[in-house]
Amino acid sequence: DQQVKQNSPSLSVQEGRISILNCDYTNSMFDYFLWYKKYPAEGPTFLISISSIKDKNEDGRFTVFLNKSAKHLSLHIVPSQPGDSAVYFCAASDPDKLIFGTGTRLQVFP
Amino acid sequence: NAGVTQTPKFRVLKTGQSMTLLCAQDMNHEYMYWYRQDPGMGLRLIHYSVGEGTTAKGEVPDGYNVSRLKKQNFLLGLESAAPSQTSVYFCASSYSVSDEQFFGPGTRLTVL
C-alpha cells in the first residue's frame, strides 16, 4: 500500500500562473517532507523541504504547505515558468530512508 | 567535486546474465541508496546503506544484492537478470536521513 501518493499524474499550467502540486500521505508518524524535481535523462534534484513543526516553507517562487490533520502537503510555484516543466516527486522521511510518491509531470506552456 | 557518479550509463543484458552497477560519491556521505524508476511507479527503494559495511533492504530488494565495502562506493549487483529488471536505476547519497539526497545521473538497463 502506497504511503505517499500523488494522485495527479500530470498538470498543465500557463506561464505566469500558479502551479499547485499535491501530495497525500497515510502515516501520521512522518515528520519531514521533501520535494524533488526531475528533468528527463537526469537524476532528481532537491527543491524544498518542510518539517512537521511548520505549516509553510518558502524559497523564492516555491512554497510548500503542510496540513498535518489532513495528511496533505502541496507545492506552489508562483509564477510558473517554462523551465519549471519537469516531473515533481514528493517524499516523506521514514526513520532511515525516504518514501517517494509516483510523481506529477508539470508542463508550463507559453 | 563530482558529486554522485554512476557507471555505466547504459547497459543491455540478456536474461540470466549478471552485472554490477557502481555508485561513487565524493561528499563523505554516510547514507547511500539505490532506487529504480519505472513509468507510473515513481522512485522505489531497492537497498540502502547507513554507513560503511552496512546494508539494508528497501521496498523492492528481490533479485538484487548490494555491498558497501568503502564509504564512498555502493555497488548494486544483479546475479541473474530478468526482463522485469529493465528500468532506470538511480543512486543517491546523503549526510543524514533528514538531509537532502543527492542523486546520480542514472543507469538505463535493458534486459532482453
mmCIF file with all atom_site columns, C-alpha atoms in Angstrom:
data_model
loop_
_atom_site.group_PDB
_atom_site.id
_atom_site.type_symbol
_atom_site.label_atom_id
_atom_site.label_alt_id
_atom_site.label_comp_id
_atom_site.label_asym_id
_atom_site.label_entity_id
_atom_site.label_seq_id
_atom_site.pdbx_PDB_ins_code
_atom_site.Cartn_x
_atom_site.Cartn_y
_atom_site.Cartn_z
_atom_site.occupancy
_atom_site.B_iso_or_equiv
_atom_site.pdbx_formal_charge
_atom_site.auth_seq_id
_atom_site.auth_comp_id
_atom_site.auth_asym_id
_atom_site.auth_atom_id
_atom_site.pdbx_PDB_model_num
ATOM 1   C CA . ASP A 1 1   ? 0.000  0.000   0.000   1.00 0.00 ? 1   ASP A CA 1
ATOM 2   C CA . GLN A 1 2   ? 1.405  3.363   -1.028  1.00 0.00 ? 2   GLN A CA 1
ATOM 3   C CA . GLN A 1 3   ? 2.226  5.556   1.939   1.00 0.00 ? 3   GLN A CA 1
ATOM 4   C CA . VAL A 1 4   ? 2.898  8.647   -0.176  1.00 0.00 ? 4   VAL A CA 1
ATOM 5   C CA . LYS A 1 5   ? 0.502  9.416   -3.000  1.00 0.00 ? 5   LYS A CA 1
ATOM 6   C CA . GLN A 1 6   ? 0.474  11.923  -5.805  1.00 0.00 ? 6   GLN A CA 1
ATOM 7   C CA . ASN A 1 7   ? -2.897 11.433  -7.391  1.00 0.00 ? 7   ASN A CA 1
ATOM 8   C CA . SER A 1 8   ? -2.388 13.743  -10.360 1.00 0.00 ? 8   SER A CA 1
ATOM 9   C CA . PRO A 1 9   ? -0.014 12.184  -12.888 1.00 0.00 ? 9   PRO A CA 1
ATOM 10  C CA . SER A 1 10  ? 0.141  15.399  -14.884 1.00 0.00 ? 10  SER A CA 1
ATOM 11  C CA . LEU A 1 11  ? -0.615 19.104  -14.711 1.00 0.00 ? 11  LEU A CA 1
ATOM 12  C CA . SER A 1 12  ? -0.591 21.735  -17.425 1.00 0.00 ? 12  SER A CA 1
ATOM 13  C CA . VAL A 1 13  ? -0.294 25.438  -16.490 1.00 0.00 ? 13  VAL A CA 1
ATOM 14  C CA . GLN A 1 14  ? 0.131  28.624  -18.441 1.00 0.00 ? 14  GLN A CA 1
ATOM 15  C CA . GLU A 1 15  ? 3.331  30.596  -17.960 1.00 0.00 ? 15  GLU A CA 1
ATOM 16  C CA . GLY A 1 16  ? 2.961  33.220  -15.242 1.00 0.00 ? 16  GLY A CA 1
ATOM 17  C CA . ARG A 1 17  ? 0.126  31.424  -13.476 1.00 0.00 ? 17  ARG A CA 1
ATOM 18  C CA . ILE A 1 18  ? 0.314  29.404  -10.267 1.00 0.00 ? 18  ILE A CA 1
ATOM 19  C CA . SER A 1 19  ? 1.133  25.682  -10.300 1.00 0.00 ? 19  SER A CA 1
ATOM 20  C CA . ILE A 1 20  ? -0.170 23.630  -7.389  1.00 0.00 ? 20  ILE A CA 1
ATOM 21  C CA . LEU A 1 21  ? 1.114  20.094  -6.956  1.00 0.00 ? 21  LEU A CA 1
ATOM 22  C CA . ASN A 1 22  ? -0.473 17.911  -4.314  1.00 0.00 ? 22  ASN A CA 1
ATOM 23  C CA . CYS A 1 23  ? 0.716  15.029  -2.172  1.00 0.00 ? 23  CYS A CA 1
ATOM 24  C CA . ASP A 1 24  ? -1.050 12.889  0.434   1.00 0.00 ? 24  ASP A CA 1
ATOM 25  C CA . TYR A 1 25  ? 0.433  10.532  2.993   1.00 0.00 ? 25  TYR A CA 1
ATOM 26  C CA . THR A 1 26  ? -1.012 7.877   5.234   1.00 0.00 ? 26  THR A CA 1
ATOM 27  C CA . ASN A 1 27  ? 1.467  7.577   8.120   1.00 0.00 ? 27  ASN A CA 1
ATOM 28  C CA . SER A 1 28  ? 0.928  10.237  10.801  1.00 0.00 ? 28  SER A CA 1
ATOM 29  C CA . MET A 1 29  ? 4.407  9.499   12.171  1.00 0.00 ? 29  MET A CA 1
ATOM 30  C CA . PHE A 1 30  ? 6.068  11.115  9.136   1.00 0.00 ? 30  PHE A CA 1
ATOM 31  C CA . ASP A 1 31  ? 7.589  14.388  10.312  1.00 0.00 ? 31  ASP A CA 1
ATOM 32  C CA . TYR A 1 32  ? 9.731  15.626  7.436   1.00 0.00 ? 32  TYR A CA 1
ATOM 33  C CA . PHE A 1 33  ? 8.823  16.045  3.807   1.00 0.00 ? 33  PHE A CA 1
ATOM 34  C CA . LEU A 1 34  ? 10.784 16.955  0.700   1.00 0.00 ? 34  LEU A CA 1
ATOM 35  C CA . TRP A 1 35  ? 10.063 17.853  -2.910  1.00 0.00 ? 35  TRP A CA 1
ATOM 36  C CA . TYR A 1 36  ? 12.357 16.821  -5.737  1.00 0.00 ? 36  TYR A CA 1
ATOM 37  C CA . LYS A 1 37  ? 12.347 17.928  -9.343  1.00 0.00 ? 37  LYS A CA 1
ATOM 38  C CA . LYS A 1 38  ? 13.429 15.708  -12.231 1.00 0.00 ? 38  LYS A CA 1
ATOM 39  C CA . TYR A 1 39  ? 14.251 16.601  -15.795 1.00 0.00 ? 39  TYR A CA 1
ATOM 40  C CA . PRO A 1 40  ? 14.406 13.873  -18.475 1.00 0.00 ? 40  PRO A CA 1
ATOM 41  C CA . ALA A 1 41  ? 17.651 11.862  -18.540 1.00 0.00 ? 41  ALA A CA 1
ATOM 42  C CA . GLU A 1 42  ? 18.830 13.422  -15.277 1.00 0.00 ? 42  GLU A CA 1
ATOM 43  C CA . GLY A 1 43  ? 18.696 12.412  -11.636 1.00 0.00 ? 43  GLY A CA 1
ATOM 44  C CA . PRO A 1 44  ? 16.207 14.122  -9.306  1.00 0.00 ? 44  PRO A CA 1
ATOM 45  C CA . THR A 1 45  ? 17.358 17.286  -7.565  1.00 0.00 ? 45  THR A CA 1
ATOM 46  C CA . PHE A 1 46  ? 16.212 18.602  -4.220  1.00 0.00 ? 46  PHE A CA 1
ATOM 47  C CA . LEU A 1 47  ? 13.808 21.528  -4.357  1.00 0.00 ? 47  LEU A CA 1
ATOM 48  C CA . ILE A 1 48  ? 12.383 22.346  -0.937  1.00 0.00 ? 48  ILE A CA 1
ATOM 49  C CA . SER A 1 49  ? 11.529 20.656  2.359   1.00 0.00 ? 49  SER A CA 1
ATOM 50  C CA . ILE A 1 50  ? 9.292  21.149  5.371   1.00 0.00 ? 50  ILE A CA 1
ATOM 51  C CA . SER A 1 51  ? 9.338  19.865  8.910   1.00 0.00 ? 51  SER A CA 1
ATOM 52  C CA . SER A 1 52  ? 6.141  18.914  10.703  1.00 0.00 ? 52  SER A CA 1
ATOM 53  C CA . ILE A 1 53  ? 6.711  21.712  13.225  1.00 0.00 ? 53  ILE A CA 1
ATOM 54  C CA . LYS A 1 54  ? 5.930  24.184  10.441  1.00 0.00 ? 54  LYS A CA 1
ATOM 55  C CA . ASP A 1 55  ? 2.939  24.542  8.164   1.00 0.00 ? 55  ASP A CA 1
ATOM 56  C CA . LYS A 1 56  ? 4.679  26.573  5.472   1.00 0.00 ? 56  LYS A CA 1
ATOM 57  C CA . ASN A 1 57  ? 8.126  26.967  3.983   1.00 0.00 ? 57  ASN A CA 1
ATOM 58  C CA . GLU A 1 58  ? 9.116  29.402  1.236   1.00 0.00 ? 58  GLU A CA 1
ATOM 59  C CA . ASP A 1 59  ? 12.063 29.563  -1.102  1.00 0.00 ? 59  ASP A CA 1
ATOM 60  C CA . GLY A 1 60  ? 11.741 32.145  -3.829  1.00 0.00 ? 60  GLY A CA 1
ATOM 61  C CA . ARG A 1 61  ? 8.964  31.133  -6.204  1.00 0.00 ? 61  ARG A CA 1
ATOM 62  C CA . PHE A 1 62  ? 8.424  27.843  -4.383  1.00 0.00 ? 62  PHE A CA 1
ATOM 63  C CA . THR A 1 63  ? 6.270  27.386  -1.280  1.00 0.00 ? 63  THR A CA 1
ATOM 64  C CA . VAL A 1 64  ? 5.372  24.135  0.411   1.00 0.00 ? 64  VAL A CA 1
ATOM 65  C CA . PHE A 1 65  ? 2.321  23.916  2.665   1.00 0.00 ? 65  PHE A CA 1
ATOM 66  C CA . LEU A 1 66  ? 1.735  21.138  5.175   1.00 0.00 ? 66  LEU A CA 1
ATOM 67  C CA . ASN A 1 67  ? -1.655 20.230  6.651   1.00 0.00 ? 67  ASN A CA 1
ATOM 68  C CA . LYS A 1 68  ? -0.933 17.592  9.264   1.00 0.00 ? 68  LYS A CA 1
ATOM 69  C CA . SER A 1 69  ? -4.543 16.943  10.220  1.00 0.00 ? 69  SER A CA 1
ATOM 70  C CA . ALA A 1 70  ? -5.372 16.174  6.585   1.00 0.00 ? 70  ALA A CA 1
ATOM 71  C CA . LYS A 1 71  ? -2.037 14.414  5.978   1.00 0.00 ? 71  LYS A CA 1
ATOM 72  C CA . HIS A 1 72  ? -1.609 16.574  2.918   1.00 0.00 ? 72  HIS A CA 1
ATOM 73  C CA . LEU A 1 73  ? 1.108  18.756  1.507   1.00 0.00 ? 73  LEU A CA 1
ATOM 74  C CA . SER A 1 74  ? 1.224  20.935  -1.563  1.00 0.00 ? 74  SER A CA 1
ATOM 75  C CA . LEU A 1 75  ? 3.882  22.696  -3.591  1.00 0.00 ? 75  LEU A CA 1
ATOM 76  C CA . HIS A 1 76  ? 3.034  26.095  -5.042  1.00 0.00 ? 76  HIS A CA 1
ATOM 77  C CA . ILE A 1 77  ? 5.081  27.607  -7.833  1.00 0.00 ? 77  ILE A CA 1
ATOM 78  C CA . VAL A 1 78  ? 4.400  31.279  -8.499  1.00 0.00 ? 78  VAL A CA 1
ATOM 79  C CA . PRO A 1 79  ? 4.841  32.471  -11.174 1.00 0.00 ? 79  PRO A CA 1
ATOM 80  C CA . SER A 1 80  ? 5.297  29.333  -13.238 1.00 0.00 ? 80  SER A CA 1
ATOM 81  C CA . GLN A 1 81  ? 7.995  29.406  -15.908 1.00 0.00 ? 81  GLN A CA 1
ATOM 82  C CA . PRO A 1 82  ? 8.644  27.116  -18.895 1.00 0.00 ? 82  PRO A CA 1
ATOM 83  C CA . GLY A 1 83  ? 11.841 25.922  -17.194 1.00 0.00 ? 83  GLY A CA 1
ATOM 84  C CA . ASP A 1 84  ? 9.698  24.508  -14.389 1.00 0.00 ? 84  ASP A CA 1
ATOM 85  C CA . SER A 1 85  ? 8.425  21.823  -16.769 1.00 0.00 ? 85  SER A CA 1
ATOM 86  C CA . ALA A 1 86  ? 9.595  18.600  -15.143 1.00 0.00 ? 86  ALA A CA 1
ATOM 87  C CA . VAL A 1 87  ? 8.410  15.713  -13.004 1.00 0.00 ? 87  VAL A CA 1
ATOM 88  C CA . TYR A 1 88  ? 7.959  16.591  -9.332  1.00 0.00 ? 88  TYR A CA 1
ATOM 89  C CA . PHE A 1 89  ? 8.220  13.979  -6.593  1.00 0.00 ? 89  PHE A CA 1
ATOM 90  C CA . CYS A 1 90  ? 7.191  14.439  -3.002  1.00 0.00 ? 90  CYS A CA 1
ATOM 91  C CA . ALA A 1 91  ? 8.874  12.291  -0.379  1.00 0.00 ? 91  ALA A CA 1
ATOM 92  C CA . ALA A 1 92  ? 8.421  11.549  3.304   1.00 0.00 ? 92  ALA A CA 1
ATOM 93  C CA . SER A 1 93  ? 11.251 10.776  5.663   1.00 0.00 ? 93  SER A CA 1
ATOM 94  C CA . ASP A 1 94  ? 10.952 7.393   7.313   1.00 0.00 ? 94  ASP A CA 1
ATOM 95  C CA . PRO A 1 95  ? 13.441 6.629   10.129  1.00 0.00 ? 95  PRO A CA 1
ATOM 96  C CA . ASP A 1 96  ? 16.360 5.981   7.798   1.00 0.00 ? 96  ASP A CA 1
ATOM 97  C CA . LYS A 1 97  ? 15.066 6.374   4.246   1.00 0.00 ? 97  LYS A CA 1
ATOM 98  C CA . LEU A 1 98  ? 12.749 8.394   2.033   1.00 0.00 ? 98  LEU A CA 1
ATOM 99  C CA . ILE A 1 99  ? 9.448  7.169   0.665   1.00 0.00 ? 99  ILE A CA 1
ATOM 100 C CA . PHE A 1 100 ? 8.636  8.769   -2.667  1.00 0.00 ? 100 PHE A CA 1
ATOM 101 C CA . GLY A 1 101 ? 5.348  9.399   -4.386  1.00 0.00 ? 101 GLY A CA 1
ATOM 102 C CA . THR A 1 102 ? 4.794  8.419   -8.006  1.00 0.00 ? 102 THR A CA 1
ATOM 103 C CA . GLY A 1 103 ? 5.393  11.928  -9.323  1.00 0.00 ? 103 GLY A CA 1
ATOM 104 C CA . THR A 1 104 ? 3.458  14.629  -11.166 1.00 0.00 ? 104 THR A CA 1
ATOM 105 C CA . ARG A 1 105 ? 4.547  15.806  -14.592 1.00 0.00 ? 105 ARG A CA 1
ATOM 106 C CA . LEU A 1 106 ? 4.214  19.586  -14.821 1.00 0.00 ? 106 LEU A CA 1
ATOM 107 C CA . GLN A 1 107 ? 4.080  21.269  -18.182 1.00 0.00 ? 107 GLN A CA 1
ATOM 108 C CA . VAL A 1 108 ? 4.243  25.055  -18.323 1.00 0.00 ? 108 VAL A CA 1
ATOM 109 C CA . PHE A 1 109 ? 3.166  26.431  -21.697 1.00 0.00 ? 109 PHE A CA 1
ATOM 110 C CA . PRO A 1 110 ? 3.623  29.987  -23.053 1.00 0.00 ? 110 PRO A CA 1
ATOM 111 C CA . ASN B 2 1   ? 33.545 17.796  -6.688  1.00 0.00 ? 1   ASN B CA 1
ATOM 112 C CA . ALA B 2 2   ? 31.953 15.233  -8.978  1.00 0.00 ? 2   ALA B CA 1
ATOM 113 C CA . GLY B 2 3   ? 29.048 14.618  -6.585  1.00 0.00 ? 3   GLY B CA 1
ATOM 114 C CA . VAL B 2 4   ? 27.420 11.250  -7.255  1.00 0.00 ? 4   VAL B CA 1
ATOM 115 C CA . THR B 2 5   ? 28.570 9.295   -10.295 1.00 0.00 ? 5   THR B CA 1
ATOM 116 C CA . GLN B 2 6   ? 27.178 6.090   -11.726 1.00 0.00 ? 6   GLN B CA 1
ATOM 117 C CA . THR B 2 7   ? 28.818 3.545   -14.002 1.00 0.00 ? 7   THR B CA 1
ATOM 118 C CA . PRO B 2 8   ? 27.744 2.540   -16.608 1.00 0.00 ? 8   PRO B CA 1
ATOM 119 C CA . LYS B 2 9   ? 25.202 4.971   -18.087 1.00 0.00 ? 9   LYS B CA 1
ATOM 120 C CA . PHE B 2 10  ? 23.589 2.379   -20.355 1.00 0.00 ? 10  PHE B CA 1
ATOM 121 C CA . ARG B 2 11  ? 23.639 -1.391  -20.499 1.00 0.00 ? 11  ARG B CA 1
ATOM 122 C CA . VAL B 2 12  ? 21.820 -4.132  -22.365 1.00 0.00 ? 12  VAL B CA 1
ATOM 123 C CA . LEU B 2 13  ? 21.807 -7.610  -20.851 1.00 0.00 ? 13  LEU B CA 1
ATOM 124 C CA . LYS B 2 14  ? 20.385 -10.941 -21.869 1.00 0.00 ? 14  LYS B CA 1
ATOM 125 C CA . THR B 2 15  ? 18.167 -12.835 -19.458 1.00 0.00 ? 15  THR B CA 1
ATOM 126 C CA . GLY B 2 16  ? 20.296 -14.721 -16.968 1.00 0.00 ? 16  GLY B CA 1
ATOM 127 C CA . GLN B 2 17  ? 23.393 -12.554 -17.292 1.00 0.00 ? 17  GLN B CA 1
ATOM 128 C CA . SER B 2 18  ? 24.890 -10.802 -14.302 1.00 0.00 ? 18  SER B CA 1
ATOM 129 C CA . MET B 2 19  ? 26.248 -7.322  -13.837 1.00 0.00 ? 19  MET B CA 1
ATOM 130 C CA . THR B 2 20  ? 27.284 -4.794  -11.224 1.00 0.00 ? 20  THR B CA 1
ATOM 131 C CA . LEU B 2 21  ? 26.357 -1.131  -11.144 1.00 0.00 ? 21  LEU B CA 1
ATOM 132 C CA . LEU B 2 22  ? 28.811 1.148   -9.421  1.00 0.00 ? 22  LEU B CA 1
ATOM 133 C CA . CYS B 2 23  ? 27.910 4.279   -7.490  1.00 0.00 ? 23  CYS B CA 1
ATOM 134 C CA . ALA B 2 24  ? 30.551 6.617   -6.138  1.00 0.00 ? 24  ALA B CA 1
ATOM 135 C CA . GLN B 2 25  ? 30.228 9.803   -4.088  1.00 0.00 ? 25  GLN B CA 1
ATOM 136 C CA . ASP B 2 26  ? 32.888 12.267  -3.025  1.00 0.00 ? 26  ASP B CA 1
ATOM 137 C CA . MET B 2 27  ? 30.894 14.172  -0.396  1.00 0.00 ? 27  MET B CA 1
ATOM 138 C CA . ASN B 2 28  ? 31.795 11.925  2.554   1.00 0.00 ? 28  ASN B CA 1
ATOM 139 C CA . HIS B 2 29  ? 28.143 10.989  2.972   1.00 0.00 ? 29  HIS B CA 1
ATOM 140 C CA . GLU B 2 30  ? 27.159 8.245   5.372   1.00 0.00 ? 30  GLU B CA 1
ATOM 141 C CA . TYR B 2 31  ? 23.911 7.244   3.684   1.00 0.00 ? 31  TYR B CA 1
ATOM 142 C CA . MET B 2 32  ? 23.686 5.753   0.214   1.00 0.00 ? 32  MET B CA 1
ATOM 143 C CA . TYR B 2 33  ? 20.669 4.435   -1.676  1.00 0.00 ? 33  TYR B CA 1
ATOM 144 C CA . TRP B 2 34  ? 19.735 2.527   -4.814  1.00 0.00 ? 34  TRP B CA 1
ATOM 145 C CA . TYR B 2 35  ? 16.386 3.247   -6.487  1.00 0.00 ? 35  TYR B CA 1
ATOM 146 C CA . ARG B 2 36  ? 14.687 2.108   -9.619  1.00 0.00 ? 36  ARG B CA 1
ATOM 147 C CA . GLN B 2 37  ? 12.307 4.267   -11.599 1.00 0.00 ? 37  GLN B CA 1
ATOM 148 C CA . ASP B 2 38  ? 9.592  2.742   -13.737 1.00 0.00 ? 38  ASP B CA 1
ATOM 149 C CA . PRO B 2 39  ? 6.763  4.514   -15.591 1.00 0.00 ? 39  PRO B CA 1
ATOM 150 C CA . GLY B 2 40  ? 3.916  5.342   -13.204 1.00 0.00 ? 40  GLY B CA 1
ATOM 151 C CA . MET B 2 41  ? 5.763  3.837   -10.236 1.00 0.00 ? 41  MET B CA 1
ATOM 152 C CA . GLY B 2 42  ? 7.886  6.710   -9.063  1.00 0.00 ? 42  GLY B CA 1
ATOM 153 C CA . LEU B 2 43  ? 11.158 6.013   -7.297  1.00 0.00 ? 43  LEU B CA 1
ATOM 154 C CA . ARG B 2 44  ? 11.241 2.729   -5.453  1.00 0.00 ? 44  ARG B CA 1
ATOM 155 C CA . LEU B 2 45  ? 13.987 1.956   -2.968  1.00 0.00 ? 45  LEU B CA 1
ATOM 156 C CA . ILE B 2 46  ? 15.904 -1.264  -3.656  1.00 0.00 ? 46  ILE B CA 1
ATOM 157 C CA . HIS B 2 47  ? 18.575 -1.307  -0.960  1.00 0.00 ? 47  HIS B CA 1
ATOM 158 C CA . TYR B 2 48  ? 20.286 1.289   1.156   1.00 0.00 ? 48  TYR B CA 1
ATOM 159 C CA . SER B 2 49  ? 23.219 1.724   3.497   1.00 0.00 ? 49  SER B CA 1
ATOM 160 C CA . VAL B 2 50  ? 23.526 3.838   6.626   1.00 0.00 ? 50  VAL B CA 1
ATOM 161 C CA . GLY B 2 51  ? 27.301 3.575   6.747   1.00 0.00 ? 51  GLY B CA 1
ATOM 162 C CA . GLU B 2 52  ? 30.347 1.691   5.546   1.00 0.00 ? 52  GLU B CA 1
ATOM 163 C CA . GLY B 2 53  ? 29.902 -2.049  5.912   1.00 0.00 ? 53  GLY B CA 1
ATOM 164 C CA . THR B 2 54  ? 26.110 -1.847  6.409   1.00 0.00 ? 54  THR B CA 1
ATOM 165 C CA . THR B 2 55  ? 23.251 -2.618  4.035   1.00 0.00 ? 55  THR B CA 1
ATOM 166 C CA . ALA B 2 56  ? 19.503 -2.901  4.414   1.00 0.00 ? 56  ALA B CA 1
ATOM 167 C CA . LYS B 2 57  ? 16.564 -3.910  2.224   1.00 0.00 ? 57  LYS B CA 1
ATOM 168 C CA . GLY B 2 58  ? 14.233 -1.369  0.759   1.00 0.00 ? 58  GLY B CA 1
ATOM 169 C CA . GLU B 2 59  ? 10.849 -1.751  -0.865  1.00 0.00 ? 59  GLU B CA 1
ATOM 170 C CA . VAL B 2 60  ? 11.875 -3.943  -3.841  1.00 0.00 ? 60  VAL B CA 1
ATOM 171 C CA . PRO B 2 61  ? 15.059 -5.876  -2.927  1.00 0.00 ? 61  PRO B CA 1
ATOM 172 C CA . ASP B 2 62  ? 14.366 -9.213  -4.620  1.00 0.00 ? 62  ASP B CA 1
ATOM 173 C CA . GLY B 2 63  ? 16.821 -10.115 -7.376  1.00 0.00 ? 63  GLY B CA 1
ATOM 174 C CA . TYR B 2 64  ? 19.416 -7.568  -6.240  1.00 0.00 ? 64  TYR B CA 1
ATOM 175 C CA . ASN B 2 65  ? 22.371 -7.598  -3.886  1.00 0.00 ? 65  ASN B CA 1
ATOM 176 C CA . VAL B 2 66  ? 24.490 -4.719  -2.632  1.00 0.00 ? 66  VAL B CA 1
ATOM 177 C CA . SER B 2 67  ? 27.801 -4.084  -0.930  1.00 0.00 ? 67  SER B CA 1
ATOM 178 C CA . ARG B 2 68  ? 29.314 -1.058  0.805   1.00 0.00 ? 68  ARG B CA 1
ATOM 179 C CA . LEU B 2 69  ? 32.928 -2.033  1.434   1.00 0.00 ? 69  LEU B CA 1
ATOM 180 C CA . LYS B 2 70  ? 34.129 1.555   1.176   1.00 0.00 ? 70  LYS B CA 1
ATOM 181 C CA . LYS B 2 71  ? 32.284 4.617   2.419   1.00 0.00 ? 71  LYS B CA 1
ATOM 182 C CA . GLN B 2 72  ? 32.379 6.305   -0.958  1.00 0.00 ? 72  GLN B CA 1
ATOM 183 C CA . ASN B 2 73  ? 31.143 3.354   -3.036  1.00 0.00 ? 73  ASN B CA 1
ATOM 184 C CA . PHE B 2 74  ? 27.856 1.461   -3.160  1.00 0.00 ? 74  PHE B CA 1
ATOM 185 C CA . LEU B 2 75  ? 27.562 -1.453  -5.568  1.00 0.00 ? 75  LEU B CA 1
ATOM 186 C CA . LEU B 2 76  ? 24.332 -2.936  -6.881  1.00 0.00 ? 76  LEU B CA 1
ATOM 187 C CA . GLY B 2 77  ? 24.504 -6.439  -8.296  1.00 0.00 ? 77  GLY B CA 1
ATOM 188 C CA . LEU B 2 78  ? 22.126 -8.422  -10.449 1.00 0.00 ? 78  LEU B CA 1
ATOM 189 C CA . GLU B 2 79  ? 23.084 -12.097 -10.274 1.00 0.00 ? 79  GLU B CA 1
ATOM 190 C CA . SER B 2 80  ? 20.655 -13.374 -12.916 1.00 0.00 ? 80  SER B CA 1
ATOM 191 C CA . ALA B 2 81  ? 18.977 -10.569 -14.822 1.00 0.00 ? 81  ALA B CA 1
ATOM 192 C CA . ALA B 2 82  ? 15.284 -10.806 -15.738 1.00 0.00 ? 82  ALA B CA 1
ATOM 193 C CA . PRO B 2 83  ? 13.229 -8.661  -18.159 1.00 0.00 ? 83  PRO B CA 1
ATOM 194 C CA . SER B 2 84  ? 11.326 -7.290  -15.129 1.00 0.00 ? 84  SER B CA 1
ATOM 195 C CA . GLN B 2 85  ? 14.563 -5.601  -14.079 1.00 0.00 ? 85  GLN B CA 1
ATOM 196 C CA . THR B 2 86  ? 14.513 -3.388  -17.155 1.00 0.00 ? 86  THR B CA 1
ATOM 197 C CA . SER B 2 87  ? 14.464 0.058   -15.586 1.00 0.00 ? 87  SER B CA 1
ATOM 198 C CA . VAL B 2 88  ? 16.372 3.237   -14.876 1.00 0.00 ? 88  VAL B CA 1
ATOM 199 C CA . TYR B 2 89  ? 18.492 2.892   -11.762 1.00 0.00 ? 89  TYR B CA 1
ATOM 200 C CA . PHE B 2 90  ? 19.438 5.863   -9.608  1.00 0.00 ? 90  PHE B CA 1
ATOM 201 C CA . CYS B 2 91  ? 21.959 6.029   -6.837  1.00 0.00 ? 91  CYS B CA 1
ATOM 202 C CA . ALA B 2 92  ? 21.757 8.709   -4.164  1.00 0.00 ? 92  ALA B CA 1
ATOM 203 C CA . SER B 2 93  ? 23.656 9.757   -1.085  1.00 0.00 ? 93  SER B CA 1
ATOM 204 C CA . SER B 2 94  ? 23.057 11.999  1.901   1.00 0.00 ? 94  SER B CA 1
ATOM 205 C CA . TYR B 2 95  ? 24.815 13.099  5.042   1.00 0.00 ? 95  TYR B CA 1
ATOM 206 C CA . SER B 2 96  ? 21.920 12.028  7.224   1.00 0.00 ? 96  SER B CA 1
ATOM 207 C CA . VAL B 2 97  ? 18.394 10.763  6.685   1.00 0.00 ? 97  VAL B CA 1
ATOM 208 C CA . SER B 2 98  ? 16.902 14.226  7.171   1.00 0.00 ? 98  SER B CA 1
ATOM 209 C CA . ASP B 2 99  ? 19.271 15.899  4.723   1.00 0.00 ? 99  ASP B CA 1
ATOM 210 C CA . GLU B 2 100 ? 18.577 16.166  1.034   1.00 0.00 ? 100 GLU B CA 1
ATOM 211 C CA . GLN B 2 101 ? 19.667 13.246  -1.082  1.00 0.00 ? 101 GLN B CA 1
ATOM 212 C CA . PHE B 2 102 ? 21.987 13.907  -3.993  1.00 0.00 ? 102 PHE B CA 1
ATOM 213 C CA . PHE B 2 103 ? 21.245 11.737  -6.993  1.00 0.00 ? 103 PHE B CA 1
ATOM 214 C CA . GLY B 2 104 ? 23.452 10.397  -9.723  1.00 0.00 ? 104 GLY B CA 1
ATOM 215 C CA . PRO B 2 105 ? 22.527 10.733  -13.422 1.00 0.00 ? 105 PRO B CA 1
ATOM 216 C CA . GLY B 2 106 ? 21.070 7.226   -13.645 1.00 0.00 ? 106 GLY B CA 1
ATOM 217 C CA . THR B 2 107 ? 21.806 3.960   -15.431 1.00 0.00 ? 107 THR B CA 1
ATOM 218 C CA . ARG B 2 108 ? 19.397 2.777   -18.103 1.00 0.00 ? 108 ARG B CA 1
ATOM 219 C CA . LEU B 2 109 ? 19.313 -1.027  -18.059 1.00 0.00 ? 109 LEU B CA 1
ATOM 220 C CA . THR B 2 110 ? 17.516 -3.155  -20.601 1.00 0.00 ? 110 THR B CA 1
ATOM 221 C CA . VAL B 2 111 ? 17.181 -6.906  -20.093 1.00 0.00 ? 111 VAL B CA 1
ATOM 222 C CA . LEU B 2 112 ? 16.210 -8.837  -23.211 1.00 0.00 ? 112 LEU B CA 1
#
